[in-house]
CSV table of C-alpha atoms in Angstrom, one decimal:
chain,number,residue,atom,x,y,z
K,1,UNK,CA,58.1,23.3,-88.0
K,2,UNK,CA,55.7,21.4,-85.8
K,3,UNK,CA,52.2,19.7,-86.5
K,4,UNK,CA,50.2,22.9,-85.1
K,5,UNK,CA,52.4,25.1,-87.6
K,6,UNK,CA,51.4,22.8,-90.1
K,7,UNK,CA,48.0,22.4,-89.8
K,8,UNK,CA,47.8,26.5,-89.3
K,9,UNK,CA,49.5,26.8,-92.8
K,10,UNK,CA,47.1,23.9,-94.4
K,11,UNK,CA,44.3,26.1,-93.5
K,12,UNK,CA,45.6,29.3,-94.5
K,13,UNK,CA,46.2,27.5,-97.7
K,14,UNK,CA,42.6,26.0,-97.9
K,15,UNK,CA,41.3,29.8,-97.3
K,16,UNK,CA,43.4,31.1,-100.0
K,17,UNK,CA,42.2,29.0,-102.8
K,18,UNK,CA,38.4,29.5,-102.0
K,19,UNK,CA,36.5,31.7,-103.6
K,20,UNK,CA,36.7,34.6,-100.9
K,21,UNK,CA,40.5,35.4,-102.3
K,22,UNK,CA,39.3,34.9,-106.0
K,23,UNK,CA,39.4,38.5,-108.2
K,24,UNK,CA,35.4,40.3,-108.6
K,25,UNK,CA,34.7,39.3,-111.9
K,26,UNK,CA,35.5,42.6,-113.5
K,27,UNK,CA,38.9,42.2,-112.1
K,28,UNK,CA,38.7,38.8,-114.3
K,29,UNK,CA,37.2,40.2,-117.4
K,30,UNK,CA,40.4,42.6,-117.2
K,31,UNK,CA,43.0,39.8,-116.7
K,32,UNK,CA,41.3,38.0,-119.3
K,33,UNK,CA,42.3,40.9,-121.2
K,34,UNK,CA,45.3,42.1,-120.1
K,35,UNK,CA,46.3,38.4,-121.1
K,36,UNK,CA,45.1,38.8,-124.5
K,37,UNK,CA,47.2,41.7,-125.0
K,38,UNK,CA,50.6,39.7,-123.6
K,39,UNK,CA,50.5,37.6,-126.9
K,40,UNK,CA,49.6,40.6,-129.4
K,41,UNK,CA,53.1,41.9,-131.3
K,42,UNK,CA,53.9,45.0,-130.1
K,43,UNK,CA,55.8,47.5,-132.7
K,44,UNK,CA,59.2,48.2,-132.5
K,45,UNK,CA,58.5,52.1,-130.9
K,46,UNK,CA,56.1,50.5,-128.0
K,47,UNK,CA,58.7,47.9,-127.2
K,48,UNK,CA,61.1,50.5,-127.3
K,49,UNK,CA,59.4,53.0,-124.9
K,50,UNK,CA,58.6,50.2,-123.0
K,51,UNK,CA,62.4,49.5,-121.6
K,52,UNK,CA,62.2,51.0,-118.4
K,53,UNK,CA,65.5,52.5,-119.3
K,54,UNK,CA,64.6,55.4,-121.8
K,55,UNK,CA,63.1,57.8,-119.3
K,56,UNK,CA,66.6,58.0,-117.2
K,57,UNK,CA,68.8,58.4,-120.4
K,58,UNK,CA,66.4,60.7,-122.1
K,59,UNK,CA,66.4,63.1,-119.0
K,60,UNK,CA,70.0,62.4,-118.5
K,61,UNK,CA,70.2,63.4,-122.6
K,62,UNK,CA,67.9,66.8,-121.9
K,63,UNK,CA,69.9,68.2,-119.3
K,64,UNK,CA,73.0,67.8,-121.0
K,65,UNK,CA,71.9,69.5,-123.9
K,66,UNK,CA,69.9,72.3,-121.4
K,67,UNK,CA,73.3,72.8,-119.8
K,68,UNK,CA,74.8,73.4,-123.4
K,69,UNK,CA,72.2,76.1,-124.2
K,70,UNK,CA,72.9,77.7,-120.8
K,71,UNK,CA,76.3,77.7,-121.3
K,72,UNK,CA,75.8,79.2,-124.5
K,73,UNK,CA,74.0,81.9,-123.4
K,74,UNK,CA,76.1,82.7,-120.9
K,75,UNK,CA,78.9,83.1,-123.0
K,76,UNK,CA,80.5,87.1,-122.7
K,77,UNK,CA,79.7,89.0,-125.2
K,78,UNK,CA,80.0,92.7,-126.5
K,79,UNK,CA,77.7,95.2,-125.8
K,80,UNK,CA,74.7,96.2,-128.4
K,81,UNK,CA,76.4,99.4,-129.0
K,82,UNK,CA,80.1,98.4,-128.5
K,83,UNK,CA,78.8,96.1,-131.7
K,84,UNK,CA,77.0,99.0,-133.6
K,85,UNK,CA,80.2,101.3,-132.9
K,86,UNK,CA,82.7,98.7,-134.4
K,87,UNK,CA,80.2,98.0,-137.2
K,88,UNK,CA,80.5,102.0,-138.2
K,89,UNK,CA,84.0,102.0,-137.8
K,90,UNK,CA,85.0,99.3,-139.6
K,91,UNK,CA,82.6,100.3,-142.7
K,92,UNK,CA,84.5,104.1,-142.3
K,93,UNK,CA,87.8,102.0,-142.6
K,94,UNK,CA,86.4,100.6,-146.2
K,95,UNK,CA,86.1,103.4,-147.3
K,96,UNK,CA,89.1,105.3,-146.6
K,97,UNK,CA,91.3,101.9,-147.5
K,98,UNK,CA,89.1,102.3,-151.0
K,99,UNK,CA,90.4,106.0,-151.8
K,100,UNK,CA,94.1,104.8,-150.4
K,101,UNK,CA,94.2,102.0,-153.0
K,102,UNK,CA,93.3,104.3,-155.9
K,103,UNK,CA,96.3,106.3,-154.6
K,104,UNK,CA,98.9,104.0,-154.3
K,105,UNK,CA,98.4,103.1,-158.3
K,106,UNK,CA,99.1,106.3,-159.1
K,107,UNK,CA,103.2,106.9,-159.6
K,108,UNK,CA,102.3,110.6,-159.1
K,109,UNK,CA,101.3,109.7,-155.8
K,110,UNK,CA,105.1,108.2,-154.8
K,111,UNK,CA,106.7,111.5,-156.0
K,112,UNK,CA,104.1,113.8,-153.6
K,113,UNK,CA,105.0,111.6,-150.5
K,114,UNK,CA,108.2,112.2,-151.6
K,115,UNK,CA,108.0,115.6,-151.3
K,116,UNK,CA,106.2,115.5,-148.7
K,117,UNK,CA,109.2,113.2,-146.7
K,118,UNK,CA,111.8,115.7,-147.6
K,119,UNK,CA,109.5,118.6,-146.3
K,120,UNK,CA,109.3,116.5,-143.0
K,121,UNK,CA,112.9,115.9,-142.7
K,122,UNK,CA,113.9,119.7,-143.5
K,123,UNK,CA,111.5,120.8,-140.9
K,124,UNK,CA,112.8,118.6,-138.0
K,125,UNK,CA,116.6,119.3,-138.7
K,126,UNK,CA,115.6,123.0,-138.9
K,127,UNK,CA,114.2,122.9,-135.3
I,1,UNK,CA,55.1,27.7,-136.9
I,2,UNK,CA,53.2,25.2,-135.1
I,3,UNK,CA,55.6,25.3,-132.5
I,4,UNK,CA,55.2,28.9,-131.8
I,5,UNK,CA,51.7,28.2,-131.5
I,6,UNK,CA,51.9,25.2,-129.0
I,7,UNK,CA,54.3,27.4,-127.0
I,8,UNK,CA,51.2,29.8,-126.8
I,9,UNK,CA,48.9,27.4,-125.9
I,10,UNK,CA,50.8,26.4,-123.1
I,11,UNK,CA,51.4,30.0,-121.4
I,12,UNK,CA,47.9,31.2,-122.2
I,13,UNK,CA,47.3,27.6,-119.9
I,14,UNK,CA,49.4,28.8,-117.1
I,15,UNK,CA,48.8,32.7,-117.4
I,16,UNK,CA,45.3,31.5,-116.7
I,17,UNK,CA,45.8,29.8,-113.8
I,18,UNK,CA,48.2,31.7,-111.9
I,19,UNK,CA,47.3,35.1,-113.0
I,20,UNK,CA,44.3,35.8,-110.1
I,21,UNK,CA,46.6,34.6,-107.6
I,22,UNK,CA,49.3,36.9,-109.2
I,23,UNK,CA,47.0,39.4,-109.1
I,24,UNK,CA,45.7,38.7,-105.4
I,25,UNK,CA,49.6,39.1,-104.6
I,26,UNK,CA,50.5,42.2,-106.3
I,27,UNK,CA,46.8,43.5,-104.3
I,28,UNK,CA,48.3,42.4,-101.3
I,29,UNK,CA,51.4,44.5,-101.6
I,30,UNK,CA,50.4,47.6,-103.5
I,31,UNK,CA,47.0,47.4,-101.7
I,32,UNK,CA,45.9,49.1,-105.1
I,33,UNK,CA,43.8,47.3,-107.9
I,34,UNK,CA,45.1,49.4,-110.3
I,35,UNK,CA,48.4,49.4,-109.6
I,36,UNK,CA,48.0,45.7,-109.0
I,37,UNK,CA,46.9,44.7,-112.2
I,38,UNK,CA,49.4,46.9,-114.1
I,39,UNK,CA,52.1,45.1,-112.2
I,40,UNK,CA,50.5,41.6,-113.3
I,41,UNK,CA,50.2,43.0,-116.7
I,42,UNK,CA,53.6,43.6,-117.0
I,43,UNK,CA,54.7,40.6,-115.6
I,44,UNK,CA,52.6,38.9,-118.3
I,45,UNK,CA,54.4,40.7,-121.2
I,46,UNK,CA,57.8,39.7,-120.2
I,47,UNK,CA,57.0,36.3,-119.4
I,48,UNK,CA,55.7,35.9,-123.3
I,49,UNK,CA,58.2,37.9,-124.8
I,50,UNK,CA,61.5,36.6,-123.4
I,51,UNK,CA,60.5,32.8,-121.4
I,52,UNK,CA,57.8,31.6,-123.7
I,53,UNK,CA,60.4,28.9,-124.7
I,54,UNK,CA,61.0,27.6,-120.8
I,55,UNK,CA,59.3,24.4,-119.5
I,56,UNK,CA,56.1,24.2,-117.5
I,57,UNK,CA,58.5,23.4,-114.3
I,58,UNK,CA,59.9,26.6,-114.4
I,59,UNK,CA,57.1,28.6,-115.4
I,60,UNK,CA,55.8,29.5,-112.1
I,61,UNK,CA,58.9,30.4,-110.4
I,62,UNK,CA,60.1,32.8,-113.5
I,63,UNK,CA,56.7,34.3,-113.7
I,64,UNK,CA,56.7,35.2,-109.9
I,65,UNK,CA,60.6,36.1,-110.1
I,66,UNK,CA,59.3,38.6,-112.7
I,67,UNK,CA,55.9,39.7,-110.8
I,68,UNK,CA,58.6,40.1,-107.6
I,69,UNK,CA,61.2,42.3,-109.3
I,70,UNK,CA,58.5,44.7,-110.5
I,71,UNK,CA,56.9,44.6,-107.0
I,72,UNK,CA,60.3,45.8,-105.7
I,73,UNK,CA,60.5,48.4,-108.6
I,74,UNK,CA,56.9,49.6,-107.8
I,75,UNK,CA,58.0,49.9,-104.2
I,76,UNK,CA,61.0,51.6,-105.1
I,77,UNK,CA,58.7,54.4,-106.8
I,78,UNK,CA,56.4,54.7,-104.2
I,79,UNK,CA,58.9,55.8,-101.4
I,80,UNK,CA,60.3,58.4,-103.7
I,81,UNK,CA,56.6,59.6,-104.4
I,82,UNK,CA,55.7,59.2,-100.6
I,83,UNK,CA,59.0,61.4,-99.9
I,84,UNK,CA,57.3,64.2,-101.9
I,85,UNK,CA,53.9,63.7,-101.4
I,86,UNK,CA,53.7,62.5,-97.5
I,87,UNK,CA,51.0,64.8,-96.5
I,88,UNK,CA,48.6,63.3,-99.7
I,89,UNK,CA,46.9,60.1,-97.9
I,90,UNK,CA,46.3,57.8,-101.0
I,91,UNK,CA,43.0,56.5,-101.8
I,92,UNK,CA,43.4,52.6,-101.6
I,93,UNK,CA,41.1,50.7,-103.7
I,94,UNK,CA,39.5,48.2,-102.0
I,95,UNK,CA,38.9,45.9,-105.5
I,96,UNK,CA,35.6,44.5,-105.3
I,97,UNK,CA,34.8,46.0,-102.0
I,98,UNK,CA,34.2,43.8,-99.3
I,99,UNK,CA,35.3,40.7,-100.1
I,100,UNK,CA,33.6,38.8,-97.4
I,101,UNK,CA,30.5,39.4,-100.0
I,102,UNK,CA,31.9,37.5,-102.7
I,103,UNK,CA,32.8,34.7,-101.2
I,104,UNK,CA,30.3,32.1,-102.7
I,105,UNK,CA,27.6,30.8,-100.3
I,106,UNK,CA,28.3,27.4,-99.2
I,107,UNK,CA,25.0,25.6,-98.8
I,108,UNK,CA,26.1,22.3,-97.5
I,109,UNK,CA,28.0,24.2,-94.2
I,110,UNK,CA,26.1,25.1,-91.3
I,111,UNK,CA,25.4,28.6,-90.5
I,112,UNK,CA,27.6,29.4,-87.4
I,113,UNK,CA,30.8,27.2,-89.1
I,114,UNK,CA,29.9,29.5,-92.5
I,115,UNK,CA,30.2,32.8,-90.1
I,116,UNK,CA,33.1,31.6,-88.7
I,117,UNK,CA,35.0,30.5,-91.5
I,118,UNK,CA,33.9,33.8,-93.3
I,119,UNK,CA,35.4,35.9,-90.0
I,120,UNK,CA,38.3,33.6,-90.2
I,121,UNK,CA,39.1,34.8,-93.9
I,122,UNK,CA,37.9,38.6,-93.3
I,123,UNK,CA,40.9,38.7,-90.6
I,124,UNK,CA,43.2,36.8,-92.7
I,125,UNK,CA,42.7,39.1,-95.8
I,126,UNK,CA,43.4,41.6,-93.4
I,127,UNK,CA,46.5,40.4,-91.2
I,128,UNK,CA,48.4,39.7,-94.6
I,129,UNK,CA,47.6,43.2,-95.8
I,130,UNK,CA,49.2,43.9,-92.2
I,131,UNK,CA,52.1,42.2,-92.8
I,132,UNK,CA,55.7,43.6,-93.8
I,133,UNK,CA,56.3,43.5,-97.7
I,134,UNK,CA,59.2,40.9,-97.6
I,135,UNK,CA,56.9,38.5,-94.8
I,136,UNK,CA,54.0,38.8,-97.0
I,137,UNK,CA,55.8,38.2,-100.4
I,138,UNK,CA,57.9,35.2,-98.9
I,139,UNK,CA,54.9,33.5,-97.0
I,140,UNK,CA,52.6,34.2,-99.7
I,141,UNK,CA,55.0,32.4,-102.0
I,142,UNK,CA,55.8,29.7,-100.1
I,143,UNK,CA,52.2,28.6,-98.8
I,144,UNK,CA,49.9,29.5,-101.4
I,145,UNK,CA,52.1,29.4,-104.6
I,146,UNK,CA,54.1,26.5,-102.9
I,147,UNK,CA,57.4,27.7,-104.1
I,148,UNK,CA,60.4,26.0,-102.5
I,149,UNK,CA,62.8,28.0,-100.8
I,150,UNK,CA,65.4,27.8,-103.0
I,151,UNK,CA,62.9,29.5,-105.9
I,152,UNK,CA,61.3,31.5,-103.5
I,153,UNK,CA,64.8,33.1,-102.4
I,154,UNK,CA,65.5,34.2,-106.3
I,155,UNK,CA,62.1,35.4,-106.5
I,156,UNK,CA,63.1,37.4,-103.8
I,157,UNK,CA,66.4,38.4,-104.2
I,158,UNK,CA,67.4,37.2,-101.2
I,159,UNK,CA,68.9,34.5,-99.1
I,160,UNK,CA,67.6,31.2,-98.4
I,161,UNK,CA,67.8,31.9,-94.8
I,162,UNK,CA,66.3,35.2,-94.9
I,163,UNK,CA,63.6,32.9,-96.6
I,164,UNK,CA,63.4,30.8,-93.8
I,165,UNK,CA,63.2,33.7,-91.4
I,166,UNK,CA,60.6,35.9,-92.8
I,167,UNK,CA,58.6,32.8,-93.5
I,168,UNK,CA,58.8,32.2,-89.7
I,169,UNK,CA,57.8,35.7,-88.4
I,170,UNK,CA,54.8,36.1,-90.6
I,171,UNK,CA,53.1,32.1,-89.7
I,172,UNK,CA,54.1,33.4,-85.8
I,173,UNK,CA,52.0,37.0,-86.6
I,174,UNK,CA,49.5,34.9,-88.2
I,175,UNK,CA,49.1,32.5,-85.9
I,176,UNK,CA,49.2,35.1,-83.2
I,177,UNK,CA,46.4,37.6,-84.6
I,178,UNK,CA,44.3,34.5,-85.7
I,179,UNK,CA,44.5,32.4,-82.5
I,180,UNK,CA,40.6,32.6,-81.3
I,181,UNK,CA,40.1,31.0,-85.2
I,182,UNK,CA,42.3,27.9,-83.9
């Protein structure tokens, strides 16, 4: 660097540490208290918002669980009245498997399907 | 106990004395009060919370290492926002205004040297706003906060002859822009 580099730069520096380069004094008064607030303690939830990494992971944490909902949602289904249709058949169903029960505890029942068998049988060896 | 507040005592000290520089710094490369003193603000905080045990000698360069890395960050932001917003032209605060008007009336100078040391530091203020970020930061650094180039370079991120470099470039553009002031 040669002397005229360095005398530039001494003047530079001169100029920067007047006055004309200090802060307006409301720029100081907030400094002053910007400063003030370095040194208070800060509670554990402010220092923890404060890591500037909880913005990324919380975004990266909404859109996983948005892409779960979706995916949810778009899961195939059955019709509304494929549903209602099923719902009516299987209480139908019930019902009949209710009389059917009372049936088959009745020995009476085993001798008419009995009968009923044989009838079969005779009628298909008779054709 | 007593420690902790010794410790204090000391970085309230140096905040104090480096922090309107800081600030000036941060101004210069935002070119926003605002975000300027956010940035020092911030800078401040992390200083205290995880340094407050380091010794005066390294102070200054971990405090602007820290001011530098959230200048970058800020920067970072601001192209992604400038992406997306390129047609909104942002309002720069000029801080106090004009700061030619501040600058405390020096009784014992003659009239004509006052005006022309006052034009001289209008067009300085302004060629270092005109500077590029990384000349700015680096000959900011080295001349006013007298960082060596070592420090300077980790304040920076960079290499010690990138340093060197952009230290070089922006004393030739000053010199250059200023040269009827020489």
């Amino acid at each position: 660097m040669s002397n005229s580099d360095n005398e530039f730069e001494r003047r530079v520096k001169s100029a920067l540490d007047s006055g004309y380069f200090e802060p307006g004094d409301a720029t100081r008064r907030q400094l002053v208290l910007q400063r003030a607030r370095a040194f208070e303690r800060q509670p554990f939830f402010s220092r923890l918002f404060a890591t500037p990494g909880w913005v990324p992971a919380t975004a990266f944490a909404a859109c996983a669980v948005f892409a779960v909902v979706l995916f949810l949602a778009n899961a195939p289904r059955p019709a509304p009245e494929q549903l209602a249709l099923q719902d009516s058949e299987t209480a139908l169903e019930v019902l009949f498997v209710d009389e059917e029960h009372e049936e088959i505890g009745d020995p009476d029942f085993y001798v008419w399907l009995d009968a009923m068998l044989l009838e079969d049988e005779d009628e298909t060896d008779a054709s | 106990m007593g420690h902790d507040r010794e410790n204090e005592q000391r970085l309230q000290r140096f905040l104090a004395g480096v922090e309107g520089r800081a600030f000036r710094i941060a101004q210069f490369a935002t070119r926003n009060r605002d975000d300027a003193l956010e940035l020092v603000q911030e800078a401040m905080m992390k200083l205290v919370q995880n340094y407050a045990g380091r010794g005066d000698d390294e102070l200054n360069a971990l405090f602007h290492s820290i001011l530098q890395s959230r200048l970058r960050d800020w920067q970072r932001r601001q192209s992604v926002r400038n992406r997306f917003r390129s047609w909104f032209t942002w309002d720069e605060d000029s801080d106090e205004g004009d700061a030619l008007e501040q600058s405390p009336a020096n009784s014992d100078c003659e009239p004509a040297f006052r005006l022309e040391n006052d034009q001289f530091m209008h067009r300085l203020n302004h060629e270092l706003g005109e500077l590029p970020y990384r000349q700015q930061q680096v000959f900011l650094l080295r001349v006013w906060e007298g960082l060596d180039i070592a420090q300077t370079a980790a304040a920076m991120q960079c290499s010690e002859s990138s340093v060197k470099t952009h230290h070089a470039r922006a004393l030739h553009k000053l010199q250059e822009q200023l040269e009827e002031y020489r």
